Amino acid sequence: MDIKKISHIGIAVPAIEDHLALYSGVLGLELTGTEVVADQKVKVAFLTVGESRIELLEPTSDDSPIKKFIDSKGGKPAVHHIAYEVSDVEAALAEAKEKGIRLIDEKPRVGAGGVQIAFMHPKATGGVLIELCEQH
Ligand code: ZN
């Protein structure tokens, strides 16, 4: 698979505001933007770390998958996914499928920043949710 780098690490949090003091204030990471991704029922904030980023994910409704994830962690923030940057998400998905990897997204969808993203199924990836995404 044509992986370029770790694009970002997604961290699920109950409220982004409560975590900016740490990520921005203490760690000194630059907040490059926030965005609501309506179809995923999340608000995201990206903070730059060198050539990669931290993505804070806040649920925007009670039936958000991120809300369910946080609830499964006792209501506490937790690492949600690792995103790898690839040059072509569709080609990477086809390759993973050919190698017998179960996918959440059979086709790329539009994620934060308008880029193509797709998730592999954590049951096929050792329990760690893997996102494939094109360059932001
Ligand atoms: Zn992500």
PDB file of C-alpha atoms and ligand atoms in Angstrom:
ATOM      1  CA  MET A   1       0.000   0.000   0.000  1.00  0.00           C
ATOM      2  CA  ASP A   2       1.292   3.437  -0.902  1.00  0.00           C
ATOM      3  CA  ILE A   3       1.411   4.996   2.569  1.00  0.00           C
ATOM      4  CA  LYS A   4       3.054   8.427   2.773  1.00  0.00           C
ATOM      5  CA  LYS A   5       2.962   9.187   6.481  1.00  0.00           C
ATOM      6  CA  ILE A   6       0.733   9.277   9.542  1.00  0.00           C
ATOM      7  CA  SER A   7      -1.742  11.961   8.556  1.00  0.00           C
ATOM      8  CA  HIS A   8      -3.289  12.325  11.979  1.00  0.00           C
ATOM      9  CA  ILE A   9      -4.276  10.654  15.214  1.00  0.00           C
ATOM     10  CA  GLY A  10      -7.954  10.968  16.060  1.00  0.00           C
ATOM     11  CA  ILE A  11      -8.825  11.490  19.729  1.00  0.00           C
ATOM     12  CA  ALA A  12     -12.455  11.345  20.819  1.00  0.00           C
ATOM     13  CA  VAL A  13     -13.338  13.948  23.475  1.00  0.00           C
ATOM     14  CA  PRO A  14     -16.651  14.941  25.076  1.00  0.00           C
ATOM     15  CA  ALA A  15     -15.984  18.654  24.354  1.00  0.00           C
ATOM     16  CA  ILE A  16     -13.183  20.121  22.208  1.00  0.00           C
ATOM     17  CA  GLU A  17     -13.179  23.383  24.183  1.00  0.00           C
ATOM     18  CA  ASP A  18     -12.141  21.544  27.341  1.00  0.00           C
ATOM     19  CA  HIS A  19      -9.032  20.154  25.652  1.00  0.00           C
ATOM     20  CA  LEU A  20      -7.621  23.178  23.853  1.00  0.00           C
ATOM     21  CA  ALA A  21      -5.956  24.352  27.073  1.00  0.00           C
ATOM     22  CA  LEU A  22      -3.837  21.185  26.947  1.00  0.00           C
ATOM     23  CA  TYR A  23      -3.214  20.725  23.228  1.00  0.00           C
ATOM     24  CA  SER A  24      -2.857  24.375  22.342  1.00  0.00           C
ATOM     25  CA  GLY A  25      -1.971  26.024  25.661  1.00  0.00           C
ATOM     26  CA  VAL A  26       0.409  23.453  27.170  1.00  0.00           C
ATOM     27  CA  LEU A  27       1.680  21.462  24.176  1.00  0.00           C
ATOM     28  CA  GLY A  28       1.672  24.620  22.067  1.00  0.00           C
ATOM     29  CA  LEU A  29       0.152  23.005  18.983  1.00  0.00           C
ATOM     30  CA  GLU A  30      -1.354  25.359  16.436  1.00  0.00           C
ATOM     31  CA  LEU A  31      -5.110  25.026  15.999  1.00  0.00           C
ATOM     32  CA  THR A  32      -5.590  25.085  12.235  1.00  0.00           C
ATOM     33  CA  GLY A  33      -9.359  24.910  12.193  1.00  0.00           C
ATOM     34  CA  THR A  34     -12.584  23.391  13.385  1.00  0.00           C
ATOM     35  CA  GLU A  35     -15.335  21.933  11.261  1.00  0.00           C
ATOM     36  CA  VAL A  36     -18.627  20.084  11.676  1.00  0.00           C
ATOM     37  CA  VAL A  37     -18.827  16.913   9.597  1.00  0.00           C
ATOM     38  CA  ALA A  38     -22.613  16.554   9.526  1.00  0.00           C
ATOM     39  CA  ASP A  39     -22.925  13.027   8.143  1.00  0.00           C
ATOM     40  CA  GLN A  40     -20.556  11.682  10.802  1.00  0.00           C
ATOM     41  CA  LYS A  41     -22.238  13.709  13.555  1.00  0.00           C
ATOM     42  CA  VAL A  42     -18.947  15.115  14.781  1.00  0.00           C
ATOM     43  CA  LYS A  43     -17.187  18.421  15.223  1.00  0.00           C
ATOM     44  CA  VAL A  44     -13.458  18.158  14.568  1.00  0.00           C
ATOM     45  CA  ALA A  45     -10.504  20.360  15.443  1.00  0.00           C
ATOM     46  CA  PHE A  46      -7.103  19.904  13.846  1.00  0.00           C
ATOM     47  CA  LEU A  47      -3.837  20.795  15.573  1.00  0.00           C
ATOM     48  CA  THR A  48      -0.552  20.638  13.690  1.00  0.00           C
ATOM     49  CA  VAL A  49       2.304  18.431  14.921  1.00  0.00           C
ATOM     50  CA  GLY A  50       5.164  18.707  12.427  1.00  0.00           C
ATOM     51  CA  GLU A  51       4.031  16.933   9.280  1.00  0.00           C
ATOM     52  CA  SER A  52       1.141  15.257  11.098  1.00  0.00           C
ATOM     53  CA  ARG A  53      -1.844  16.415  13.100  1.00  0.00           C
ATOM     54  CA  ILE A  54      -4.005  15.664  16.081  1.00  0.00           C
ATOM     55  CA  GLU A  55      -7.721  15.493  15.262  1.00  0.00           C
ATOM     56  CA  LEU A  56     -10.014  16.104  18.229  1.00  0.00           C
ATOM     57  CA  LEU A  57     -13.463  14.605  17.625  1.00  0.00           C
ATOM     58  CA  GLU A  58     -16.489  15.832  19.561  1.00  0.00           C
ATOM     59  CA  PRO A  59     -19.928  14.251  19.133  1.00  0.00           C
ATOM     60  CA  THR A  60     -22.664  16.610  17.895  1.00  0.00           C
ATOM     61  CA  SER A  61     -25.566  14.367  18.874  1.00  0.00           C
ATOM     62  CA  ASP A  62     -26.411  11.491  21.208  1.00  0.00           C
ATOM     63  CA  ASP A  63     -26.524   9.015  18.330  1.00  0.00           C
ATOM     64  CA  SER A  64     -23.078  10.024  17.075  1.00  0.00           C
ATOM     65  CA  PRO A  65     -20.675   7.066  16.716  1.00  0.00           C
ATOM     66  CA  ILE A  66     -18.143   9.175  18.628  1.00  0.00           C
ATOM     67  CA  LYS A  67     -20.597   9.551  21.529  1.00  0.00           C
ATOM     68  CA  LYS A  68     -21.006   5.765  21.633  1.00  0.00           C
ATOM     69  CA  PHE A  69     -17.232   5.348  21.556  1.00  0.00           C
ATOM     70  CA  ILE A  70     -16.706   7.799  24.460  1.00  0.00           C
ATOM     71  CA  ASP A  71     -19.499   6.091  26.416  1.00  0.00           C
ATOM     72  CA  SER A  72     -17.718   2.756  25.897  1.00  0.00           C
ATOM     73  CA  LYS A  73     -14.633   4.321  27.536  1.00  0.00           C
ATOM     74  CA  GLY A  74     -16.549   5.353  30.627  1.00  0.00           C
ATOM     75  CA  GLY A  75     -17.260   8.852  29.297  1.00  0.00           C
ATOM     76  CA  LYS A  76     -13.559   9.677  29.052  1.00  0.00           C
ATOM     77  CA  PRO A  77     -11.472  10.860  26.093  1.00  0.00           C
ATOM     78  CA  ALA A  78      -9.605   8.100  24.238  1.00  0.00           C
ATOM     79  CA  VAL A  79      -7.583   7.537  21.094  1.00  0.00           C
ATOM     80  CA  HIS A  80     -10.129   6.718  18.393  1.00  0.00           C
ATOM     81  CA  HIS A  81      -8.170   6.082  15.203  1.00  0.00           C
ATOM     82  CA  ILE A  82      -4.854   6.342  13.391  1.00  0.00           C
ATOM     83  CA  ALA A  83      -5.053   7.892   9.922  1.00  0.00           C
ATOM     84  CA  TYR A  84      -2.535   7.035   7.233  1.00  0.00           C
ATOM     85  CA  GLU A  85      -2.107   9.272   4.234  1.00  0.00           C
ATOM     86  CA  VAL A  86      -2.201   7.516   0.877  1.00  0.00           C
ATOM     87  CA  SER A  87      -2.080   8.984  -2.597  1.00  0.00           C
ATOM     88  CA  ASP A  88      -5.253   7.171  -3.692  1.00  0.00           C
ATOM     89  CA  VAL A  89      -7.835   5.971  -1.135  1.00  0.00           C
ATOM     90  CA  GLU A  90      -9.823   3.992  -3.685  1.00  0.00           C
ATOM     91  CA  ALA A  91      -6.742   2.054  -4.809  1.00  0.00           C
ATOM     92  CA  ALA A  92      -5.704   1.433  -1.183  1.00  0.00           C
ATOM     93  CA  LEU A  93      -9.198   0.124  -0.369  1.00  0.00           C
ATOM     94  CA  ALA A  94      -9.103  -2.207  -3.363  1.00  0.00           C
ATOM     95  CA  GLU A  95      -5.737  -3.537  -2.236  1.00  0.00           C
ATOM     96  CA  ALA A  96      -6.906  -4.087   1.348  1.00  0.00           C
ATOM     97  CA  LYS A  97     -10.034  -5.851   0.139  1.00  0.00           C
ATOM     98  CA  GLU A  98      -8.000  -8.084  -2.162  1.00  0.00           C
ATOM     99  CA  LYS A  99      -5.901  -9.038   0.881  1.00  0.00           C
ATOM    100  CA  GLY A 100      -9.030 -10.071   2.767  1.00  0.00           C
ATOM    101  CA  ILE A 101      -9.324  -7.045   5.081  1.00  0.00           C
ATOM    102  CA  ARG A 102     -12.862  -6.245   6.192  1.00  0.00           C
ATOM    103  CA  LEU A 103     -13.767  -2.619   5.519  1.00  0.00           C
ATOM    104  CA  ILE A 104     -16.215  -0.187   7.080  1.00  0.00           C
ATOM    105  CA  ASP A 105     -16.207   1.888   3.885  1.00  0.00           C
ATOM    106  CA  GLU A 106     -16.254  -0.041   0.623  1.00  0.00           C
ATOM    107  CA  LYS A 107     -15.976   3.288  -1.206  1.00  0.00           C
ATOM    108  CA  PRO A 108     -14.187   6.489  -0.138  1.00  0.00           C
ATOM    109  CA  ARG A 109     -16.338   9.166   1.451  1.00  0.00           C
ATOM    110  CA  VAL A 110     -15.773  12.852   2.035  1.00  0.00           C
ATOM    111  CA  GLY A 111     -14.268  13.661   5.423  1.00  0.00           C
ATOM    112  CA  ALA A 112     -13.150  16.832   7.171  1.00  0.00           C
ATOM    113  CA  GLY A 113     -11.436  19.257   4.825  1.00  0.00           C
ATOM    114  CA  GLY A 114     -13.291  17.771   1.858  1.00  0.00           C
ATOM    115  CA  VAL A 115     -10.733  15.001   1.359  1.00  0.00           C
ATOM    116  CA  GLN A 116     -11.418  11.378   0.486  1.00  0.00           C
ATOM    117  CA  ILE A 117     -11.331   9.077   3.503  1.00  0.00           C
ATOM    118  CA  ALA A 118     -12.240   5.482   4.346  1.00  0.00           C
ATOM    119  CA  PHE A 119     -12.104   3.283   7.425  1.00  0.00           C
ATOM    120  CA  MET A 120     -10.992  -0.314   7.725  1.00  0.00           C
ATOM    121  CA  HIS A 121     -12.856  -2.495  10.200  1.00  0.00           C
ATOM    122  CA  PRO A 122     -11.129  -2.653  13.624  1.00  0.00           C
ATOM    123  CA  LYS A 123     -11.916  -6.370  13.844  1.00  0.00           C
ATOM    124  CA  ALA A 124      -9.634  -6.807  10.826  1.00  0.00           C
ATOM    125  CA  THR A 125      -6.878  -4.508  12.118  1.00  0.00           C
ATOM    126  CA  GLY A 126      -6.057  -5.781  15.586  1.00  0.00           C
ATOM    127  CA  GLY A 127      -8.641  -3.639  17.353  1.00  0.00           C
ATOM    128  CA  VAL A 128      -7.184  -0.312  16.195  1.00  0.00           C
ATOM    129  CA  LEU A 129      -9.425   1.680  13.887  1.00  0.00           C
ATOM    130  CA  ILE A 130      -7.464   2.621  10.764  1.00  0.00           C
ATOM    131  CA  GLU A 131      -8.429   5.503   8.511  1.00  0.00           C
ATOM    132  CA  LEU A 132      -6.982   5.958   5.055  1.00  0.00           C
ATOM    133  CA  CYS A 133      -7.050   9.511   3.738  1.00  0.00           C
ATOM    134  CA  GLU A 134      -5.742  11.605   0.924  1.00  0.00           C
ATOM    135  CA  GLN A 135      -3.630  14.689   1.550  1.00  0.00           C
ATOM    136  CA  HIS A 136      -5.247  17.563   3.426  1.00  0.00           C
TER     137      HIS A 136
HETATM  138 ZN    ZN B   1      -9.506  11.103  11.121  1.00  0.00          ZN
END
